[in-house]
XYZ file of C-alpha atoms in Angstrom:
770
model
C 90.143 125.421 172.727
C 93.638 126.427 173.701
C 96.704 124.708 172.327
C 100.108 124.636 173.839
C 102.877 123.299 171.601
C 106.268 122.417 172.859
C 108.638 121.994 169.882
C 111.499 119.890 171.195
C 114.096 120.872 168.628
C 114.215 123.471 165.946
C 117.660 123.734 164.543
C 118.957 122.299 167.776
C 117.408 125.044 170.027
C 114.534 124.156 172.367
C 111.564 126.478 171.823
C 108.247 126.861 173.560
C 105.612 128.143 171.211
C 102.383 129.522 172.610
C 99.065 128.251 171.363
C 97.645 130.264 168.505
C 93.928 130.842 168.807
C 91.991 132.500 166.002
C 88.303 133.192 166.269
C 86.467 133.760 163.045
C 82.759 134.538 162.783
C 82.403 133.945 166.509
C 78.969 132.974 167.743
C 77.388 132.580 171.159
C 75.355 129.478 171.662
C 73.283 128.358 174.591
C 74.363 124.958 175.876
C 72.292 123.005 178.339
C 74.315 121.957 181.398
C 73.846 118.454 182.745
C 72.538 119.879 185.973
C 69.840 121.667 184.100
C 71.359 125.141 184.108
C 72.096 126.944 180.913
C 75.511 128.361 180.028
C 76.448 130.588 177.175
C 79.596 129.094 175.642
C 81.664 130.912 173.039
C 82.338 128.728 169.963
C 84.978 129.389 167.386
C 86.997 127.835 164.577
C 90.586 127.499 165.699
C 93.742 126.951 163.674
C 96.940 125.618 165.085
C 100.156 124.273 163.652
C 102.352 121.602 165.203
C 105.871 120.869 164.020
C 107.644 117.543 164.290
C 111.146 116.683 162.983
C 111.348 113.958 160.324
C 113.326 110.753 160.651
C 112.841 110.584 164.422
C 113.650 107.058 165.584
C 111.770 107.187 168.928
C 108.914 104.762 169.358
C 106.640 107.429 170.876
C 107.565 111.012 170.059
C 105.695 113.810 171.794
C 104.434 116.484 169.409
C 102.290 118.826 171.527
C 99.184 119.124 173.703
C 95.604 120.110 172.994
C 93.580 121.592 175.887
C 90.125 123.071 176.023
C 89.346 126.324 177.833
C 86.521 124.531 179.593
C 88.786 121.794 180.987
C 89.046 122.505 184.753
C 90.983 119.357 185.515
C 88.113 117.330 186.959
C 88.919 114.445 184.615
C 85.473 114.578 183.033
C 86.756 115.625 179.573
C 87.872 113.166 176.894
C 89.978 114.204 173.872
C 89.623 112.457 170.474
C 91.776 112.710 167.355
C 90.241 112.415 163.858
C 91.501 112.647 160.304
C 94.135 111.068 158.015
C 96.829 109.372 160.103
C 94.886 109.484 163.339
C 95.324 106.290 165.279
C 98.023 104.928 162.973
C 100.653 107.639 162.734
C 99.436 109.989 165.433
C 97.757 109.155 168.773
C 96.353 111.365 171.525
C 96.129 110.908 175.275
C 92.385 111.062 175.811
C 92.665 112.562 179.305
C 95.540 115.026 178.912
C 95.301 115.893 175.166
C 98.982 115.091 174.507
C 99.675 114.155 170.842
C 102.370 111.591 169.984
C 103.913 110.332 166.696
C 104.249 106.549 166.763
C 105.939 106.128 163.319
C 109.007 107.560 161.628
C 108.056 110.518 159.415
C 109.644 111.465 156.090
C 109.049 114.974 154.848
C 109.940 114.016 151.297
C 107.052 111.556 151.299
C 104.538 113.781 153.104
C 105.192 117.111 154.710
C 101.744 118.014 156.093
C 98.931 116.242 157.960
C 95.526 117.808 158.563
C 93.734 116.448 161.704
C 90.651 117.266 163.710
C 90.252 117.308 167.542
C 87.075 116.906 169.575
C 86.334 117.297 173.332
C 83.591 115.125 174.829
C 82.099 115.267 178.311
C 82.361 111.708 179.629
C 79.417 112.184 182.010
C 76.959 113.206 179.331
C 78.678 111.872 176.197
C 78.074 115.186 174.503
C 80.643 117.320 172.657
C 81.638 120.265 174.723
C 82.963 122.221 171.781
C 82.791 121.892 167.950
C 85.557 119.997 166.169
C 88.775 121.956 165.798
C 91.055 121.451 162.772
C 94.813 121.735 163.092
C 97.906 120.945 161.012
C 100.988 118.907 161.815
C 103.952 119.876 159.667
C 107.007 117.660 159.341
C 110.117 119.785 159.647
C 113.028 119.016 157.334
C 116.442 117.625 158.186
C 119.360 117.234 155.772
C 118.915 113.595 154.828
C 119.121 113.790 150.974
C 122.264 114.263 148.945
C 122.307 116.306 145.717
C 121.649 114.372 142.492
C 122.339 115.255 138.852
C 119.174 114.309 136.988
C 120.251 115.072 133.385
C 123.433 113.030 133.253
C 125.344 111.855 131.324
C 126.497 115.249 130.177
C 128.257 115.847 126.874
C 129.337 119.139 125.321
C 131.166 120.280 122.200
C 133.270 123.404 122.102
C 135.571 124.674 119.309
C 139.243 124.235 119.778
C 141.393 127.297 120.442
C 138.409 128.975 122.126
C 139.394 131.924 124.386
C 139.204 131.838 128.181
C 135.740 132.277 129.651
C 133.964 130.567 126.720
C 130.749 128.931 127.884
C 130.824 125.119 127.611
C 127.783 123.681 129.430
C 125.711 124.118 132.586
C 125.121 121.226 134.964
C 122.308 121.230 137.488
C 121.858 119.121 140.627
C 118.668 118.675 142.632
C 118.256 118.228 146.405
C 115.052 116.691 147.778
C 115.357 118.544 151.078
C 113.234 121.585 151.915
C 114.794 124.674 150.304
C 113.006 126.897 152.848
C 114.471 125.065 155.807
C 117.884 126.494 156.463
C 120.641 125.531 154.021
C 119.634 121.911 153.514
C 118.995 122.433 149.783
C 121.488 125.204 149.019
C 124.124 123.749 146.721
C 127.649 124.666 145.771
C 129.446 123.252 142.693
C 133.140 122.494 142.468
C 135.506 120.981 139.884
C 137.071 117.716 140.963
C 138.820 116.960 137.652
C 139.457 119.109 134.571
C 141.933 121.734 135.693
C 143.573 123.775 134.278
C 141.490 123.782 131.080
C 138.058 124.248 132.653
C 136.414 126.042 135.552
C 132.920 126.052 137.071
C 130.804 128.744 138.701
C 130.027 127.565 142.290
C 126.397 128.663 142.450
C 125.183 128.226 138.837
C 127.086 125.100 137.703
C 128.232 126.813 134.462
C 131.435 125.292 133.063
C 133.764 127.608 131.165
C 137.101 127.338 129.396
C 140.075 128.531 131.403
C 142.851 127.734 128.900
C 143.141 127.348 125.091
C 143.187 123.775 123.798
C 144.395 122.255 120.501
C 142.247 119.486 119.028
C 145.188 118.048 117.134
C 146.899 117.361 120.507
C 143.805 116.106 122.393
C 140.295 116.094 121.097
C 138.214 115.267 124.213
C 138.310 115.735 128.010
C 136.519 114.170 130.990
C 135.486 116.673 133.654
C 134.156 115.599 137.097
C 131.802 117.991 138.933
C 130.802 117.792 142.629
C 127.699 119.374 144.185
C 127.424 119.897 148.026
C 124.385 121.024 150.010
C 124.368 123.234 153.153
C 126.579 125.604 151.122
C 129.511 123.322 151.830
C 129.350 123.510 155.646
C 130.551 120.565 157.723
C 128.106 117.696 157.649
C 126.959 118.573 154.134
C 126.033 115.813 151.676
C 127.473 115.690 148.115
C 126.951 114.121 144.685
C 129.177 113.958 141.593
C 128.768 113.691 137.832
C 131.059 113.525 134.823
C 130.991 115.653 131.670
C 132.522 114.606 128.340
C 133.752 117.707 126.539
C 134.751 117.290 122.886
C 136.721 119.805 120.882
C 135.381 120.608 117.442
C 137.845 121.366 114.676
C 138.728 124.816 113.365
C 140.854 125.492 110.336
C 144.071 126.302 112.158
C 146.302 124.087 109.969
C 147.215 124.559 106.309
C 147.732 121.653 103.863
C 151.349 120.676 103.222
C 152.921 118.554 100.463
C 154.735 115.567 101.889
C 156.978 115.251 98.805
C 158.778 118.239 97.380
C 159.246 116.586 93.946
C 156.987 114.390 91.769
C 158.093 112.633 88.552
C 155.405 111.781 85.972
C 155.363 110.514 82.386
C 152.938 111.165 79.551
C 152.649 109.546 76.155
C 152.462 111.801 73.168
C 149.401 109.815 72.120
C 147.539 110.848 75.278
C 144.316 112.702 74.556
C 143.320 116.032 76.015
C 141.766 115.661 79.444
C 143.578 112.417 80.224
C 144.970 111.944 83.733
C 148.733 111.461 83.824
C 149.359 111.304 87.585
C 148.382 112.381 91.105
C 149.832 114.577 93.819
C 148.835 114.585 97.480
C 148.915 117.115 100.323
C 148.082 116.462 103.988
C 146.021 118.564 106.400
C 145.755 117.868 110.128
C 142.270 119.365 110.216
C 139.183 117.307 109.520
C 135.912 117.686 107.671
C 135.385 120.754 105.555
C 138.422 122.365 107.183
C 140.581 119.790 105.383
C 139.075 120.459 101.946
C 141.704 121.821 99.623
C 142.220 123.106 96.082
C 145.260 122.453 93.885
C 146.505 124.787 91.197
C 149.440 125.211 88.790
C 151.560 128.089 89.957
C 153.104 129.103 86.606
C 149.764 128.995 84.710
C 150.842 126.193 82.374
C 149.012 125.921 79.041
C 149.829 122.237 78.638
C 148.900 120.768 82.011
C 146.274 121.428 84.620
C 145.348 120.019 88.013
C 141.891 119.231 89.393
C 140.912 118.191 92.921
C 139.264 114.901 93.763
C 136.808 115.966 96.464
C 136.531 112.453 97.882
C 140.220 111.612 98.256
C 141.544 115.204 98.399
C 144.112 114.292 95.734
C 145.363 116.533 92.961
C 144.913 114.933 89.521
C 147.298 116.181 86.834
C 145.539 116.205 83.459
C 146.664 117.000 79.969
C 145.243 120.312 78.864
C 147.005 120.399 75.497
C 148.419 117.712 73.231
C 152.148 117.039 73.647
C 154.577 116.147 70.869
C 157.780 114.316 71.647
C 159.543 115.804 68.618
C 158.626 119.310 69.698
C 159.249 119.069 73.495
C 160.063 115.922 75.439
C 159.960 117.169 79.053
C 158.188 119.757 81.211
C 158.741 121.257 84.669
C 155.805 122.817 86.526
C 155.106 123.913 90.101
C 151.841 123.157 91.920
C 150.469 124.727 95.094
C 147.689 123.836 97.493
C 145.498 125.793 99.903
C 142.366 125.259 101.951
C 139.069 125.918 100.260
C 137.459 127.826 103.153
C 139.340 129.870 105.746
C 137.738 132.135 108.360
C 139.016 135.664 108.484
C 140.233 135.360 112.075
C 142.296 132.280 111.072
C 144.067 133.833 108.084
C 147.248 134.073 110.120
C 147.650 130.295 109.899
C 147.471 130.335 106.050
C 149.796 133.114 105.015
C 152.045 130.998 102.734
C 150.731 128.169 100.556
C 152.664 124.903 100.328
C 154.212 124.127 96.901
C 155.861 121.189 95.114
C 157.717 120.634 91.817
C 156.406 118.255 89.116
C 158.698 116.957 86.337
C 156.884 115.390 83.367
C 158.663 113.255 80.759
C 157.074 112.819 77.292
C 157.258 109.296 75.778
C 157.642 108.809 72.060
C 155.196 106.133 70.778
C 153.250 105.370 67.664
C 149.832 106.554 68.575
C 146.600 104.714 67.863
C 143.426 106.558 66.958
C 142.141 108.815 69.689
C 138.447 109.333 70.393
C 137.271 112.790 71.182
C 135.469 111.572 74.309
C 136.417 108.894 76.839
C 132.924 107.417 76.507
C 129.690 108.128 74.692
C 126.123 108.031 75.925
C 123.349 107.963 73.343
C 119.583 107.836 73.686
C 116.968 106.414 71.350
C 113.282 105.682 71.725
C 112.120 102.109 71.633
C 110.157 101.051 68.583
C 112.357 103.141 66.258
C 112.455 101.731 62.713
C 115.444 99.890 61.300
C 118.291 102.168 60.330
C 117.404 104.876 62.850
C 120.175 107.274 63.838
C 121.599 106.640 67.323
C 124.683 108.826 67.595
C 128.113 109.543 66.209
C 131.542 108.707 67.603
C 134.679 110.279 66.310
C 138.352 109.307 66.471
C 141.445 110.774 64.818
C 144.952 109.592 64.051
C 147.364 111.694 66.144
C 150.297 110.830 63.876
C 151.408 113.184 61.115
C 150.162 111.004 58.257
C 146.568 111.220 59.553
C 145.481 107.774 58.502
C 141.755 107.317 57.740
C 139.792 105.584 60.465
C 137.491 102.608 60.172
C 134.905 101.889 62.856
C 133.425 98.632 63.995
C 131.154 97.410 66.787
C 132.104 94.232 68.591
C 129.482 91.484 68.805
C 126.262 93.436 68.355
C 123.192 92.257 66.447
C 121.180 95.365 67.246
C 123.509 98.201 66.222
C 125.913 98.896 63.398
C 128.320 101.694 62.522
C 129.459 103.162 59.216
C 132.808 104.641 58.184
C 131.770 108.064 59.465
C 131.292 106.761 63.004
C 127.505 106.978 62.823
C 125.758 104.356 64.928
C 122.340 103.189 63.681
C 119.942 100.397 64.507
C 119.771 97.073 62.682
C 117.027 95.496 64.758
C 113.997 96.473 66.755
C 114.430 97.857 70.268
C 112.270 97.038 73.246
C 113.014 98.810 76.493
C 111.175 96.175 78.503
C 113.641 93.565 77.196
C 116.798 95.677 77.483
C 116.924 99.285 78.664
C 120.691 99.747 78.231
C 123.186 98.485 75.682
C 126.883 98.555 76.474
C 128.774 98.679 73.208
C 132.424 98.795 72.357
C 133.325 100.794 69.252
C 136.751 100.127 67.794
C 138.601 102.639 65.650
C 141.330 101.207 63.396
C 143.786 103.044 61.203
C 143.326 102.142 57.556
C 147.068 102.164 56.764
C 148.098 100.504 60.030
C 145.500 98.024 61.162
C 147.466 97.129 64.289
C 146.827 100.668 65.559
C 143.358 100.590 67.004
C 141.554 101.812 70.055
C 138.144 101.219 71.558
C 135.690 103.420 73.388
C 132.671 102.382 75.448
C 129.338 103.486 74.048
C 126.247 103.337 76.249
C 122.905 103.390 74.489
C 119.861 104.038 76.603
C 116.554 102.904 75.186
C 113.946 105.480 76.107
C 110.519 104.272 76.976
C 107.327 104.861 75.059
C 103.948 103.931 76.340
C 103.509 100.670 74.444
C 102.223 98.377 77.183
C 98.750 98.629 78.574
C 98.186 98.076 82.277
C 96.894 94.698 83.375
C 96.014 92.649 86.410
C 99.099 91.620 88.389
C 97.585 88.218 89.115
C 94.579 86.045 88.551
C 91.944 86.971 91.107
C 89.860 84.256 92.775
C 86.745 86.255 93.616
C 83.728 84.915 95.468
C 80.467 86.519 96.526
C 78.098 85.082 99.104
C 74.525 84.279 98.188
C 73.347 86.391 101.090
C 75.625 89.337 100.262
C 74.109 92.778 100.764
C 74.355 95.738 98.432
C 77.542 97.783 98.752
C 79.625 94.932 100.137
C 83.308 94.901 99.104
C 84.185 91.519 97.599
C 87.546 92.180 95.930
C 90.358 94.732 95.850
C 92.180 94.898 92.527
C 95.325 96.622 91.355
C 97.345 96.871 88.157
C 100.903 96.715 86.864
C 102.516 98.372 83.865
C 105.689 97.150 82.233
C 106.437 100.635 80.919
C 108.758 103.016 82.702
C 107.174 106.271 83.765
C 108.957 109.537 84.486
C 106.257 110.210 87.009
C 104.773 107.614 89.274
C 102.372 105.244 87.584
C 98.741 106.132 88.080
C 95.982 103.812 86.960
C 92.309 104.502 86.392
C 89.721 101.757 86.830
C 86.263 101.593 85.342
C 83.701 99.069 84.188
C 83.454 98.563 80.435
C 80.753 100.667 78.761
C 79.421 97.562 77.063
C 79.016 95.794 80.398
C 75.333 95.112 80.944
C 75.775 93.387 84.288
C 74.474 95.737 86.976
C 75.023 93.287 89.823
C 78.425 94.759 90.641
C 80.060 98.145 90.560
C 83.624 99.463 90.897
C 85.068 102.343 92.899
C 88.490 103.769 92.004
C 90.469 104.457 95.202
C 92.753 106.886 93.349
C 95.775 105.053 94.787
C 96.270 102.529 91.948
C 93.713 100.216 93.506
C 89.995 99.767 93.145
C 87.330 97.812 94.985
C 84.541 95.698 93.533
C 81.228 96.092 95.358
C 77.919 94.341 95.083
C 75.169 96.401 93.508
C 72.278 94.339 94.757
C 71.222 92.177 97.671
C 71.189 88.400 97.308
C 72.594 86.031 94.664
C 71.603 82.558 93.508
C 74.147 79.796 93.036
C 71.698 77.716 90.953
C 70.516 80.498 88.631
C 73.725 82.496 88.092
C 76.749 80.678 89.516
C 79.370 82.799 87.708
C 79.577 86.478 86.696
C 82.081 87.981 84.263
C 82.940 91.674 84.613
C 85.016 93.515 82.022
C 87.186 96.096 83.763
C 88.931 98.873 81.868
C 92.343 99.921 83.203
C 93.995 103.061 81.811
C 97.447 104.412 82.590
C 98.754 107.974 82.712
C 101.140 107.561 79.812
C 101.251 109.775 76.760
C 99.309 108.604 74.916
C 97.287 106.765 77.508
C 96.749 103.031 76.947
C 93.747 101.044 78.058
C 93.254 97.332 78.488
C 90.194 95.242 79.214
C 90.577 92.650 81.942
C 87.958 90.091 82.832
C 87.187 89.474 86.480
C 85.437 86.174 87.190
C 83.150 86.196 90.228
C 81.831 82.909 91.602
C 78.689 82.794 93.679
C 79.375 80.994 96.938
C 77.154 79.311 99.488
C 78.935 80.832 102.463
C 78.828 79.569 106.020
C 77.135 81.345 108.905
C 80.040 83.731 109.383
C 79.818 84.921 105.777
C 83.378 83.815 104.973
C 84.203 82.894 101.357
C 87.298 80.970 102.440
C 85.278 77.777 102.659
C 84.284 78.146 98.978
C 87.851 78.469 97.760
C 88.877 75.440 99.816
C 85.896 73.454 98.539
C 86.708 74.251 94.900
C 90.259 73.108 95.433
C 89.122 69.830 96.997
C 86.606 69.209 94.220
C 89.144 69.905 91.498
C 91.615 67.529 93.132
C 89.136 64.839 94.172
C 87.081 64.478 91.001
C 89.826 64.836 88.427
C 90.039 61.083 87.858
C 86.261 60.701 87.660
C 85.985 63.456 85.054
C 88.655 61.863 82.856
C 86.919 58.455 83.015
C 83.560 60.027 82.160
C 85.034 61.808 79.130
C 86.598 58.578 77.844
C 83.282 56.714 78.220
C 81.447 59.453 76.308
C 84.002 59.297 73.488
C 83.635 55.523 73.238
C 79.825 55.763 73.101
C 79.951 58.412 70.363
C 82.420 56.398 68.265
C 80.279 53.259 68.624
C 77.186 55.156 67.557
C 78.970 56.530 64.475
C 80.233 53.086 63.418
C 76.776 51.563 63.940
C 75.125 54.285 61.895
C 77.606 53.837 59.024
C 77.097 50.054 59.026
C 73.314 50.349 58.903
C 73.459 52.898 56.105
C 75.814 50.729 54.034
C 73.618 47.686 54.502
C 70.496 49.592 53.496
C 72.143 50.850 50.327
C 73.151 47.354 49.318
C 69.547 46.115 49.727
C 67.860 48.991 47.859
C 70.264 49.136 44.887
C 71.152 45.582 43.842
C 71.622 46.630 40.245
C 74.901 48.352 41.040
C 77.775 46.099 40.076
C 81.352 45.942 39.126
C 80.803 47.506 35.691
C 80.151 50.922 37.222
C 82.908 53.307 38.205
C 82.842 56.534 40.118
C 82.020 58.865 37.205
C 80.999 58.686 33.531
C 82.520 61.397 31.409
C 80.605 62.675 28.409
C 82.243 64.814 25.756
C 79.832 67.101 23.894
C 82.288 68.649 21.510
C 85.163 67.179 19.569
C 87.622 69.974 20.251
C 86.244 71.822 23.265
C 88.525 70.309 25.871
C 87.746 70.367 29.579
C 85.199 73.171 29.312
C 82.846 70.898 27.316
C 83.223 67.913 29.603
C 80.267 66.807 31.713
C 80.857 64.549 34.700
C 77.844 62.671 35.975
C 77.807 60.961 39.318
C 76.803 57.400 38.678
C 74.756 57.383 41.891
C 72.771 60.426 40.824
C 72.254 59.204 37.257
C 71.167 55.683 38.111
C 70.239 55.944 41.802
C 66.495 55.662 41.193
C 64.370 52.662 40.490
C 63.149 54.114 37.189
C 65.934 53.620 34.655
C 66.007 54.799 31.098
C 66.313 52.078 28.504
C 69.633 51.638 26.851
C 69.569 52.447 23.172
C 71.419 50.361 20.668
C 74.341 51.812 18.852
C 72.545 51.562 15.520
C 69.562 53.487 16.816
C 71.930 56.035 18.243
C 73.546 56.524 14.873
C 70.293 57.692 13.366
C 69.597 59.922 16.360
C 73.031 61.528 16.234
C 72.300 63.166 12.939
C 69.074 64.633 14.328
C 70.791 65.861 17.476
C 73.559 67.397 15.437
C 71.048 69.499 13.626
C 69.308 70.403 16.846
C 72.596 71.522 18.393
C 72.960 74.096 15.681
C 69.804 75.827 16.856
C 69.997 78.656 19.415
C 68.985 77.736 22.977
C 68.304 74.335 24.584
C 65.833 71.834 23.341
C 62.850 72.491 25.625
C 61.346 69.035 25.120
C 64.574 67.245 25.912
C 65.267 69.523 28.886
C 61.701 69.019 30.218
C 62.023 65.273 29.878
C 65.362 65.310 31.734
C 63.923 67.295 34.645
C 60.837 65.091 34.953
C 62.947 61.954 35.071
C 65.097 63.395 37.822
C 62.035 64.517 39.766
C 60.531 61.047 39.528
C 63.782 59.464 40.699
C 63.868 61.771 43.729
C 60.269 61.057 44.650
C 60.642 57.295 44.412
C 64.014 57.120 46.187
C 63.434 55.525 49.638
C 66.840 56.738 50.825
C 66.084 60.392 50.156
C 66.445 62.605 53.261
C 63.194 63.522 55.057
C 63.504 67.170 54.197
C 63.385 69.345 51.106
C 66.529 69.444 49.033
C 67.513 71.406 45.971
C 69.483 69.673 43.224
C 70.847 71.611 40.305
C 71.855 70.074 36.968
C 73.838 71.838 34.319
C 72.340 71.409 30.835
C 74.070 72.909 27.829
C 72.258 71.069 25.075
C 72.018 67.607 23.664
C 75.770 67.255 23.205
C 77.851 65.996 20.319
C 76.323 64.086 17.438
C 78.981 61.444 17.878
C 77.618 60.409 21.217
C 79.813 58.691 23.741
C 82.924 56.803 22.739
C 83.299 55.192 26.120
C 84.102 51.491 26.255
C 81.844 50.903 29.245
C 79.025 49.688 27.155
C 80.968 48.215 24.236
C 80.458 44.678 25.477
C 76.731 44.819 24.844
C 77.028 46.338 21.381
C 77.287 44.476 18.172
C 80.840 43.710 17.216
C 79.990 44.356 13.573
C 79.274 48.017 14.239
C 79.993 50.118 11.161
C 81.689 53.442 11.764
C 81.320 54.796 8.264
C 78.950 57.439 9.550
C 81.948 59.171 11.075
C 82.994 60.285 7.625
C 79.720 62.201 7.371
C 80.400 64.315 10.465
C 82.873 66.586 8.814
C 86.616 67.224 8.780
C 86.874 67.290 12.604
C 86.088 63.545 12.782
C 88.219 62.595 9.811
C 91.077 61.353 11.945
C 88.701 59.353 14.153
C 86.993 57.818 11.123
C 90.341 56.672 9.725
C 91.338 55.105 13.037
C 88.135 53.179 13.570
C 87.733 52.368 9.903
C 91.209 50.879 9.696
C 90.704 48.944 12.891
C 87.517 47.388 11.687
C 89.090 46.411 8.394
C 91.977 44.780 10.216
C 89.568 42.835 12.398
C 87.601 41.700 9.388
C-alpha cells in the first residue's frame, strides 16, 4: 500500500512528503481472483507517519491520503480506518483514502496516535491486502508559556559578599515540545533587583553584583522573567519573585553609649556582690553581637562579668572595701566581640572603652554570710538531731562581734551558735521535698545589726514506699471464658522518686494456690491477667481472690502484695462483661433499702429470742429453788485462820453451796462448840482430812447429779480444800437469829492468846446483856 502525505504547514512552509514504504519479511501469497484466475500478490508490513499541527480550529482538517498499489481507480476498493481515535477524532474517505481530523488536537495531552488501515474489495467483500499500521503525530506549536514550578523562592546570602557570589538558581518549565524548534528554549532576565543582583540568561542562576550591608537593608525582592523561543518576537513569558535575605556577619564592633558611669558601694558589701551594670551596643545580631567586658587596668578590687542573656557588664566586688582606708575608685572598662573571623579583624582594631567612678559609703555593717544562699541535702528518715549543713557569717566591723544564728518559723530544723543546722523532726520527702529556710545572723553586741540568708534544704529520697495498684480494679470473667483470655490489664504507682525511670515487676504470690488465672509481665510497668482454664461457674465459685506481688527497682527493692478480686459473670452472647458491671451497680442501688430492712428485722428477732430465753430461765429457777429467800446474799465468807488475812479467806457461791435439793443439816452452835475442839486438833495434823474431803466431794457429786438445771453435757467443777478451817467456826451473823440467845462464849478463852481479845469482847457483851 502506498501512502502519499501532504503536510500543509511545517514551520509555515508547505511541504510534500513522499509515502514511505518499508517491506519487512516480504512474502508472496496466492490470492484467488473473483473471476477465478489466480494472482500472486506481494504482501508486506508498511510503516508510515502523518503529521498534523495541534490547535487547528478547522472543522475538517485534511491530514493525508492512503492508497493501495492495487487501486486502479475503478471505484471497487473501499478504505477503512481502525484503532484508537478512528471514527471520533480521525475519519477516512472510504473511496479516496483521504484522512481528516474532525477535532482540535493538543500535543500536550496526546502527541501520537497509532491507527490501522484496511482495503476491501466491494465486489467480493474480501480484504485485498493485510492491515497496515501507521502513526499520526501531532506537531507542536508555541501555545504554552513558561512556568516556575518551585516558587515561592527564598534565599539567604551573607552580607558584604563579593560580586559574583552565588545566591540561588530558579528554573522554569515549558510544556511545549523541546525538539520542535525554539518553542521550549527559555531565556531568563531580571525585571527587578538591579544593581545588587544579576541572572545568567540560560541557567537562571542569580548572583550578587554589588556588596550589601545588612544594617542598611536586610532583605530584597527580586523579580525574574522567563521567555520561550529564545526571546524572539511572539514568544510567551512567565515571571516569579525571589526573596533574598542578608545574613549577618560580624562587621560591627560593640561601642559604649556612655563614656562615664558613676557607681556606689557600701563598705559592708560582701565579696562577689554586684554593685552596678554597664552596657555596650552592637549593631550585629545573634552570636556576632556576643561580647565580653573586662577591666583595663587589672583592678584587684573590682571585676566585671558578662550577662550572656542581656549582654550587660556586671561590676562585682572582688575584694572588700574599707571607707577609712579608701573611699573612692576610678577604673576603666573595655568591651570586644567574643568571636571575630580573621577576614573581619579590620573592623575590630580598637576596642571601645568607658570610665567607671565608684564611691565607697561608710555604714555600720551587719553580719555578712560567706555565701549568698545555701543548698543542703539530707536523706529522708534521718534520725532527730541529724546534721544538715553549716552556714557562716562574720561581723565586718573592727570589733568582730560574735554572731548568733536563728531560723525563722521552722518546726523541722534548728541551728546552734556555730551555724550548724540539724533536724528536730522527722523528714518525709513524699510530704515535702524542699524546705525554704531563712537563717538570721545577729551580732551579739549589737542586736539591731542582723542579716538573713536563704537556705534551701532538699530532702533526698529513699525507697520507703512499696508500689501499689493505682486504683481499685473491677474485674470480671465470663463463665464461658477460654484459657489464655486477657481479662484485666494492671499497672502500679510508686510514691518514691527514682533517679531512673520507675520499673515494676509483677508476679503472683508464691502462696497463691489458685491456678485458675495467671499473670504475664509486659515489661512496660503493666501486666495482664489471663485465664488459666476454660469455663467458670457463677454458682460454685462466684469470686476469686488473687494476691499479686509488685516489686520496684529501688535500692533496696520493695515489694507489696495487692489483692485482685475477680467476679465470675454470666456474660451475654457477645461475651461482654459490661453488662455485669452495670447489673451490679443496679442491684447495689436497687436493693439497698431492702437489705437494711432485712437486717433490722433479723436484729429484732434475735433480741426477742434472747429476752424470751432469759425470761424462761428465770422462771424455771424460781420454780426449782423455792428455798432461796431474802436471808441469802451473794457470797458467804468463811475465815479459817484468825490472823491469816485474805489468803485464808474462802468465798463460797451460795448457788453452788445450796443449789441442790440435798441440803446438809444445820448444826446448833452448842454442837459446833464441841466439834471445834476436835477440828482444831485435826488441823494440826499434816495433810487434809481424807474422810471429810471424801464426804465433801460426794455431796457435791450428788448435788450435780440431782440438779435438773444442770447443762446436758459434761462439766468439770473444781473446789479448793485446804482443811477443816478454824476451830472457832464462822462468826457470821447470818445464822444468829436461829441460835440460842444464851450462847456462852467462854470456850473462846480456851483457844489460846490469839482469841483473847475476841473472848473479852463477846464475854463483856454477854454480861452487859445479862
